[in-house]
Amino acid sequence: MTRPLLAVLLVSGLSLGTACTGEGGSAEPAGLPDGAQLLRESSQAMSELQTVHFELEIEGSIPGVAIRSAEGDLTREGDVQGTGQLVQGEATSEIEFVIVDDSLYLKGPTGGFQRLPASFAATVYDPSKILDPEVGVPAMVAGATQATTEAAEEVDGTPAYKIAVTVPKDKLGVLLPGVTSDLQGHLWVASADPKRLLRAKMNVPPQGDARAASVTMTLSRFDEPVTVSPPS
């Protein structure tokens, strides 16, 4: 597997009828809680997690991003194991990755795992940072602006609130590397306590010849046991 291929392997209080969100958000529909307050509670809940399962999916083509999907399990300490799908030209390939003990292990469609410094993942997309309070999901949720609760929905059977948001580009690295502008989209926060983030979907505007795209991260299996070991 060539180094260029490796570089993209991990590339992821209500007043009815009058309440408004912070940062210029719109009025909430009657009967729905304040979006900004939900995000504050969600950021706190996410910062307390010890483990999580993530699923990342990109719909459409984003220049410079070859990864199409990824999923895995990770710990707060940054150990992570999972799989991904890459698109290069007309070909699609499956990969496996493990980050543990300051090392990154990558396995392509053929051959065994290759060992690299864990810092290599940080140059592209680093799923080990998902639970990091400073740069991960807690920071992304806390940094979202224009928050407006739009509806009560379910995410994989769990009741949630759908919140329209704008996320600054410097808070999006955990979702999509190399973002050069703020993105609009939605966050789904569990309606029951703890108000964990269940899903985030950001819309990526057209870039060059590429059409509009989207990136979605779904989180589940909160605080379930996760053990990550170096591959043999």
Tab-separated table of N, CA and C in Angstrom, residues 7-77:
chain	number	residue	atom	x	y	z
A	7	ALA	N	-2.669	7.926	3.464
A	7	ALA	CA	-3.031	9.273	3.922
A	7	ALA	C	-4.514	9.543	3.878
A	8	VAL	N	-5.262	8.697	3.186
A	8	VAL	CA	-6.700	8.937	3.119
A	8	VAL	C	-7.507	7.826	3.762
A	9	LEU	N	-6.835	6.900	4.410
A	9	LEU	CA	-7.539	5.750	4.941
A	9	LEU	C	-8.506	6.123	6.060
A	10	LEU	N	-8.167	7.163	6.796
A	10	LEU	CA	-9.012	7.505	7.946
A	10	LEU	C	-9.715	8.843	7.777
A	11	VAL	N	-9.580	9.212	6.324
A	11	VAL	CA	-10.315	10.448	6.087
A	11	VAL	C	-11.806	10.224	5.979
A	12	SER	N	-14.310	12.236	10.089
A	12	SER	CA	-14.912	11.736	10.006
A	12	SER	C	-15.482	12.720	11.880
A	13	GLY	N	-34.768	26.578	28.743
A	13	GLY	CA	-36.130	26.811	29.412
A	13	GLY	C	-37.124	27.434	28.420
A	14	LEU	N	-38.148	26.772	28.092
A	14	LEU	CA	-39.077	27.119	27.024
A	14	LEU	C	-40.130	28.163	27.409
A	15	SER	N	-40.278	29.183	26.565
A	15	SER	CA	-41.431	30.087	26.654
A	15	SER	C	-42.211	29.879	25.375
A	16	LEU	N	-43.378	29.291	25.465
A	16	LEU	CA	-44.090	28.820	24.289
A	16	LEU	C	-44.301	29.929	23.274
A	17	GLY	N	-43.874	29.637	22.045
A	17	GLY	CA	-44.108	30.542	20.936
A	17	GLY	C	-43.178	31.733	20.892
A	18	THR	N	-42.318	31.952	21.926
A	18	THR	CA	-41.483	33.144	21.927
A	18	THR	C	-40.023	32.866	22.208
A	19	ALA	N	-39.666	31.657	22.645
A	19	ALA	CA	-38.277	31.393	23.016
A	19	ALA	C	-37.383	31.429	21.795
A	20	CYS	N	-36.182	32.022	21.961
A	20	CYS	CA	-35.221	32.103	20.872
A	20	CYS	C	-33.907	31.489	21.318
A	21	THR	N	-33.132	30.942	20.376
A	21	THR	CA	-31.833	30.406	20.690
A	21	THR	C	-30.828	31.537	20.751
A	22	GLY	N	-29.639	31.183	21.287
A	22	GLY	CA	-28.548	32.138	21.272
A	22	GLY	C	-27.950	32.244	19.886
A	23	GLU	N	-27.041	33.173	19.724
A	23	GLU	CA	-26.308	33.352	18.472
A	23	GLU	C	-27.239	33.572	17.291
A	24	GLY	N	-28.340	34.251	17.497
A	24	GLY	CA	-29.193	34.622	16.367
A	24	GLY	C	-30.090	33.527	15.868
A	25	GLY	N	-30.378	32.499	16.653
A	25	GLY	CA	-31.257	31.436	16.206
A	25	GLY	C	-32.685	31.920	16.075
A	26	SER	N	-33.495	31.154	15.355
A	26	SER	CA	-34.891	31.508	15.154
A	26	SER	C	-35.727	31.038	16.337
A	27	ALA	N	-36.969	31.511	16.417
A	27	ALA	CA	-37.877	31.082	17.475
A	27	ALA	C	-38.184	29.599	17.328
A	28	GLU	N	-38.267	28.905	18.470
A	28	GLU	CA	-38.597	27.483	18.444
A	28	GLU	C	-40.094	27.302	18.178
A	29	PRO	N	-40.479	26.254	17.443
A	29	PRO	CA	-41.896	25.932	17.322
A	29	PRO	C	-42.484	25.651	18.704
A	30	ALA	N	-43.725	25.978	18.895
A	30	ALA	CA	-44.372	25.779	20.191
A	30	ALA	C	-44.244	24.330	20.645
A	31	GLY	N	-43.910	24.145	21.920
A	31	GLY	CA	-43.822	22.811	22.495
A	31	GLY	C	-42.464	22.165	22.405
A	32	LEU	N	-41.489	22.795	21.744
A	32	LEU	CA	-40.142	22.236	21.618
A	32	LEU	C	-39.163	23.028	22.474
A	33	PRO	N	-38.190	22.357	23.088
A	33	PRO	CA	-37.241	23.050	23.959
A	33	PRO	C	-36.244	23.891	23.182
A	34	ASP	N	-35.615	24.798	23.889
A	34	ASP	CA	-34.645	25.714	23.297
A	34	ASP	C	-33.431	24.949	22.758
A	35	GLY	N	-33.083	25.219	21.514
A	35	GLY	CA	-31.991	24.497	20.876
A	35	GLY	C	-30.647	24.744	21.525
A	36	ALA	N	-30.352	25.998	21.869
A	36	ALA	CA	-29.070	26.316	22.480
A	36	ALA	C	-28.901	25.615	23.822
A	37	GLN	N	-29.968	25.540	24.601
A	37	GLN	CA	-29.903	24.850	25.887
A	37	GLN	C	-29.683	23.356	25.699
A	38	LEU	N	-30.343	22.774	24.713
A	38	LEU	CA	-30.139	21.357	24.426
A	38	LEU	C	-28.674	21.075	24.075
A	39	LEU	N	-28.065	21.958	23.301
A	39	LEU	CA	-26.674	21.751	22.905
A	39	LEU	C	-25.728	21.890	24.092
A	40	ARG	N	-26.017	22.790	24.992
A	40	ARG	CA	-25.177	22.920	26.186
A	40	ARG	C	-25.229	21.630	27.011
A	41	GLU	N	-26.433	21.089	27.178
A	41	GLU	CA	-26.580	19.858	27.939
A	41	GLU	C	-25.940	18.678	27.205
A	42	SER	N	-26.061	18.671	25.886
A	42	SER	CA	-25.498	17.578	25.101
A	42	SER	C	-23.977	17.600	25.137
A	43	SER	N	-23.388	18.783	25.027
A	43	SER	CA	-21.934	18.886	25.083
A	43	SER	C	-21.401	18.342	26.401
A	44	GLN	N	-22.083	18.662	27.495
A	44	GLN	CA	-21.672	18.167	28.802
A	44	GLN	C	-21.801	16.651	28.882
A	45	ALA	N	-22.916	16.124	28.381
A	45	ALA	CA	-23.126	14.673	28.406
A	45	ALA	C	-22.070	13.944	27.579
A	46	MET	N	-21.701	14.502	26.427
A	46	MET	CA	-20.709	13.856	25.571
A	46	MET	C	-19.318	13.909	26.192
A	47	SER	N	-19.029	14.949	26.940
A	47	SER	CA	-17.711	15.075	27.555
A	47	SER	C	-17.516	14.086	28.697
A	48	GLU	N	-18.595	13.466	29.164
A	48	GLU	CA	-18.515	12.514	30.271
A	48	GLU	C	-18.447	11.065	29.808
A	49	LEU	N	-18.582	10.825	28.510
A	49	LEU	CA	-18.570	9.463	27.991
A	49	LEU	C	-17.182	8.828	28.084
A	50	GLN	N	-17.159	7.514	28.253
A	50	GLN	CA	-15.910	6.761	28.292
A	50	GLN	C	-15.687	5.945	27.016
A	51	THR	N	-16.765	5.493	26.374
A	51	THR	CA	-16.653	4.733	25.125
A	51	THR	C	-17.844	5.057	24.230
A	52	VAL	N	-17.701	4.782	22.941
A	52	VAL	CA	-18.789	5.019	22.003
A	52	VAL	C	-18.527	4.235	20.723
A	53	HIS	N	-19.596	3.942	20.004
A	53	HIS	CA	-19.511	3.364	18.661
A	53	HIS	C	-19.887	4.457	17.669
A	54	PHE	N	-19.112	4.583	16.587
A	54	PHE	CA	-19.400	5.622	15.598
A	54	PHE	C	-19.570	5.031	14.214
A	55	GLU	N	-20.399	5.682	13.423
A	55	GLU	CA	-20.577	5.351	12.013
A	55	GLU	C	-20.508	6.649	11.227
A	56	LEU	N	-19.619	6.699	10.261
A	56	LEU	CA	-19.434	7.884	9.424
A	56	LEU	C	-19.797	7.539	7.988
A	57	GLU	N	-20.587	8.393	7.351
A	57	GLU	CA	-20.983	8.145	5.958
A	57	GLU	C	-20.967	9.450	5.179
A	58	ILE	N	-20.345	9.408	4.014
A	58	ILE	CA	-20.293	10.570	3.128
A	58	ILE	C	-21.114	10.260	1.883
A	59	GLU	N	-22.056	11.125	1.602
A	59	GLU	CA	-22.872	10.992	0.398
A	59	GLU	C	-22.440	12.060	-0.593
A	60	GLY	N	-22.165	11.641	-1.810
A	60	GLY	CA	-21.664	12.575	-2.799
A	60	GLY	C	-20.148	12.578	-2.801
A	61	SER	N	-19.589	13.447	-3.612
A	61	SER	CA	-18.139	13.534	-3.763
A	61	SER	C	-17.628	14.835	-3.168
A	62	ILE	N	-16.608	14.726	-2.307
A	62	ILE	CA	-15.980	15.898	-1.706
A	62	ILE	C	-14.528	15.922	-2.151
A	63	PRO	N	-14.099	16.942	-2.892
A	63	PRO	CA	-12.720	16.989	-3.380
A	63	PRO	C	-11.704	16.795	-2.258
A	64	GLY	N	-10.739	15.914	-2.497
A	64	GLY	CA	-9.692	15.670	-1.523
A	64	GLY	C	-10.036	14.650	-0.463
A	65	VAL	N	-11.267	14.129	-0.463
A	65	VAL	CA	-11.694	13.146	0.535
A	65	VAL	C	-12.041	11.841	-0.188
A	66	ALA	N	-11.260	10.803	0.066
A	66	ALA	CA	-11.468	9.526	-0.620
A	66	ALA	C	-12.293	8.553	0.197
A	67	ILE	N	-12.412	8.797	1.494
A	67	ILE	CA	-13.151	7.856	2.320
A	67	ILE	C	-14.654	8.030	2.084
A	68	ARG	N	-15.358	6.921	1.985
A	68	ARG	CA	-16.792	6.948	1.748
A	68	ARG	C	-17.570	6.622	3.017
A	69	SER	N	-16.997	5.742	3.839
A	69	SER	CA	-17.660	5.400	5.092
A	69	SER	C	-16.639	4.817	6.059
A	70	ALA	N	-16.991	4.839	7.339
A	70	ALA	CA	-16.148	4.237	8.371
A	70	ALA	C	-17.009	3.968	9.591
A	71	GLU	N	-16.630	2.974	10.357
A	71	GLU	CA	-17.298	2.725	11.624
A	71	GLU	C	-16.342	2.006	12.560
A	72	GLY	N	-16.579	2.176	13.861
A	72	GLY	CA	-15.698	1.529	14.813
A	72	GLY	C	-16.085	1.846	16.242
A	73	ASP	N	-15.257	1.365	17.158
A	73	ASP	CA	-15.453	1.574	18.585
A	73	ASP	C	-14.220	2.267	19.144
A	74	LEU	N	-14.428	3.155	20.106
A	74	LEU	CA	-13.292	3.885	20.653
A	74	LEU	C	-13.491	4.188	22.121
A	75	THR	N	-12.381	4.492	22.767
A	75	THR	CA	-12.392	4.858	24.172
A	75	THR	C	-12.024	6.323	24.337
A	76	ARG	N	-12.345	6.860	25.482
A	76	ARG	CA	-12.025	8.250	25.784
A	76	ARG	C	-10.522	8.505	25.712
A	77	GLU	N	-9.728	7.472	26.033
A	77	GLU	CA	-8.273	7.609	26.001
A	77	GLU	C	-7.715	7.683	24.588
